Coordinates of C-alpha atoms in Angstrom, one line a residue:
M1 CA 27.4 87.1 178.1
K2 CA 28.6 90.8 177.6
K3 CA 30.6 90.4 181.0
K4 CA 32.3 87.3 179.7
G5 CA 33.2 89.1 176.3
V6 CA 34.7 92.3 178.4
A7 CA 36.2 89.8 180.5
L8 CA 37.9 87.7 177.5
L9 CA 38.9 91.2 175.9
I10 CA 40.3 92.5 179.0
V11 CA 42.3 89.2 179.1
I12 CA 43.5 89.5 175.6
I13 CA 44.2 92.9 175.7
V14 CA 46.5 92.4 179.1
M15 CA 48.2 89.4 177.6
M16 CA 49.1 90.9 174.5
V17 CA 50.9 94.1 176.7
V18 CA 52.9 91.6 178.6
F19 CA 54.1 89.7 175.3
S20 CA 55.0 93.0 173.9
M21 CA 57.1 93.9 177.1
A22 CA 58.8 90.1 176.9
V23 CA 59.6 90.9 173.2
F24 CA 61.3 94.3 173.9
M25 CA 63.0 93.0 177.3
I26 CA 64.4 90.2 175.0
D27 CA 65.3 92.5 172.2
T28 CA 66.9 94.9 174.6
S29 CA 69.2 92.1 176.0
I30 CA 70.5 90.8 172.7
K31 CA 71.1 94.4 171.7
N32 CA 73.0 94.7 175.1
R33 CA 74.8 91.3 174.5
S34 CA 76.0 92.3 170.9
L35 CA 77.6 95.7 172.2
S36 CA 79.4 94.1 174.6
S37 CA 80.3 91.2 172.9
N38 CA 81.6 93.6 169.8
A39 CA 83.4 95.8 172.5
L40 CA 85.0 92.8 174.3
D41 CA 86.2 91.4 170.4
K42 CA 87.7 95.0 170.0
I43 CA 89.9 94.8 172.8
H44 CA 91.3 91.1 171.8
A45 CA 91.6 92.2 168.0
Y46 CA 94.1 94.8 170.2
Y47 CA 95.8 92.5 172.2
S48 CA 96.2 90.2 169.3
A49 CA 98.2 93.2 167.5
E50 CA 100.2 94.2 170.2
S51 CA 101.3 90.5 170.6
G52 CA 102.6 91.0 167.0
I53 CA 104.9 93.3 168.3
Y54 CA 106.3 91.3 171.2
E55 CA 106.5 88.5 168.9
L56 CA 108.5 90.3 166.4
I57 CA 110.9 91.9 169.3
N58 CA 111.7 88.6 170.3
K59 CA 112.1 87.3 166.6
Y60 CA 114.8 90.2 166.7
K61 CA 116.0 89.0 169.5
K62 CA 116.7 85.5 168.4
N63 CA 117.6 86.1 164.9
Y64 CA 120.2 89.3 165.6
S65 CA 121.6 88.3 169.1
K66 CA 125.0 89.1 167.8
L67 CA 126.4 91.6 164.9
K68 CA 130.0 90.8 164.0
V69 CA 132.4 93.7 163.0
D70 CA 134.5 92.4 159.9
E71 CA 138.6 94.1 159.7
D72 CA 137.4 96.9 157.9
G73 CA 135.1 97.8 160.6
N74 CA 132.1 97.2 159.2
I75 CA 129.0 96.0 161.4
D76 CA 126.6 93.5 160.4
S77 CA 122.8 95.5 160.2
I78 CA 119.8 94.0 160.5
E79 CA 117.1 93.7 158.1
K80 CA 113.4 94.2 157.8
L81 CA 111.3 91.0 159.5
S82 CA 107.6 90.4 160.2
V83 CA 105.4 87.7 161.6
D84 CA 102.4 86.4 161.2
D85 CA 100.2 83.6 163.0
A86 CA 102.0 80.8 160.2
D87 CA 104.9 81.3 162.4
S88 CA 103.9 81.5 165.4
S89 CA 102.9 78.1 167.5
M90 CA 101.4 80.1 170.0
Y91 CA 98.1 81.4 168.3
E92 CA 96.2 78.6 166.5
N93 CA 93.0 80.6 167.0
E94 CA 90.8 80.7 164.0
M95 CA 89.0 83.6 165.5
E96 CA 92.3 85.5 166.7
V97 CA 95.0 86.4 163.8
H98 CA 97.7 89.0 163.4
K99 CA 100.3 90.1 161.0
T100 CA 103.1 92.6 162.1
Y101 CA 106.3 94.0 159.8
V102 CA 108.7 96.8 159.7
S103 CA 108.4 99.6 157.8
S104 CA 111.2 101.2 158.7
I105 CA 115.1 100.7 160.3
T106 CA 117.4 103.7 161.6
R107 CA 120.4 102.9 162.9
D108 CA 122.3 105.1 165.2
I109 CA 126.2 104.3 166.4
H110 CA 126.6 105.7 169.9
K111 CA 131.1 106.3 170.4
E112 CA 131.2 102.7 169.6
D113 CA 129.9 101.6 172.7
Y114 CA 126.3 100.9 171.9
I115 CA 124.1 100.7 168.5
L116 CA 120.8 101.8 168.3
F117 CA 118.6 100.5 165.8
T118 CA 115.3 102.3 165.7
L119 CA 112.4 99.9 164.0
V120 CA 108.6 101.7 163.2
M121 CA 106.6 98.3 163.4
N122 CA 103.0 97.8 161.8
S123 CA 100.9 95.3 163.7
T124 CA 97.4 94.2 162.7
G125 CA 95.1 92.1 165.2
N126 CA 91.6 90.8 163.8
Y127 CA 89.2 88.8 166.7
A128 CA 85.9 87.8 165.3
S129 CA 84.6 90.8 163.6
Q130 CA 86.8 93.2 165.3
S131 CA 90.1 94.6 164.1
S132 CA 92.8 96.7 165.7
Y133 CA 95.7 98.7 164.0
I134 CA 98.9 99.6 165.8
V135 CA 102.2 101.7 164.7
S136 CA 104.9 101.1 167.2
K137 CA 108.5 102.8 167.6
V138 CA 111.2 100.3 169.1
E139 CA 114.6 100.7 169.7
I140 CA 116.7 97.8 170.3
K141 CA 119.9 98.1 171.6
Y142 CA 122.9 96.2 171.2
T143 CA 126.3 96.6 173.4
Y144 CA 129.6 96.5 172.0
D145 CA 131.6 93.7 173.5
L146 CA 135.4 93.9 172.5
S147 CA 136.5 90.8 174.0
K148 CA 134.1 89.0 171.1
N149 CA 134.6 92.0 168.4
E150 CA 131.0 91.9 168.4
Y151 CA 128.1 94.0 169.2
D152 CA 125.5 91.8 171.3
Y153 CA 121.7 92.1 171.9
S154 CA 121.4 94.3 174.9
D155 CA 117.7 95.7 175.2
Y156 CA 114.5 97.3 173.5
K157 CA 112.7 100.0 174.3
I158 CA 109.3 100.9 173.0
I159 CA 109.2 104.4 172.6
Y160 CA 106.2 105.2 171.4
K161 CA 102.9 102.9 170.5
G162 CA 99.8 104.1 169.3
E163 CA 96.3 102.4 167.9
Y164 CA 95.0 103.8 165.0
E165 CA 91.1 103.3 163.2

């Protein structure tokens, strides 16, 4: 009878050890999945914020494709614009949202050949529980068209783009 009791005790101890190892492995797997999911969500948030910057650049390209010059030589200017997901039909995902706005605009005229507008853009992107904040400095160039007496949108250049926590 004692042998059966000892054998039963050994079986119970072995089952407890195996069960503990299984619980530990499941717990480790869940934590690892959570960490990798958070890292992936952070990447999604960054790209969401970055897409807001490009969406705002395209909004400037569309809304300010030409700058008129009046009789007195005054040139139209551009205003501060912003975008968020309400403006966009591309991002209808509840988990991914971005908001982008222009915090400052400076204008630099170069010998009447072209005008450079330097815009500082701030963009926040969110995905699931993660968020990302990007500050970007963008130059938008308008080239003078003598035949039309106006400046036409030429191109843009991202001078700086940095992510902040």
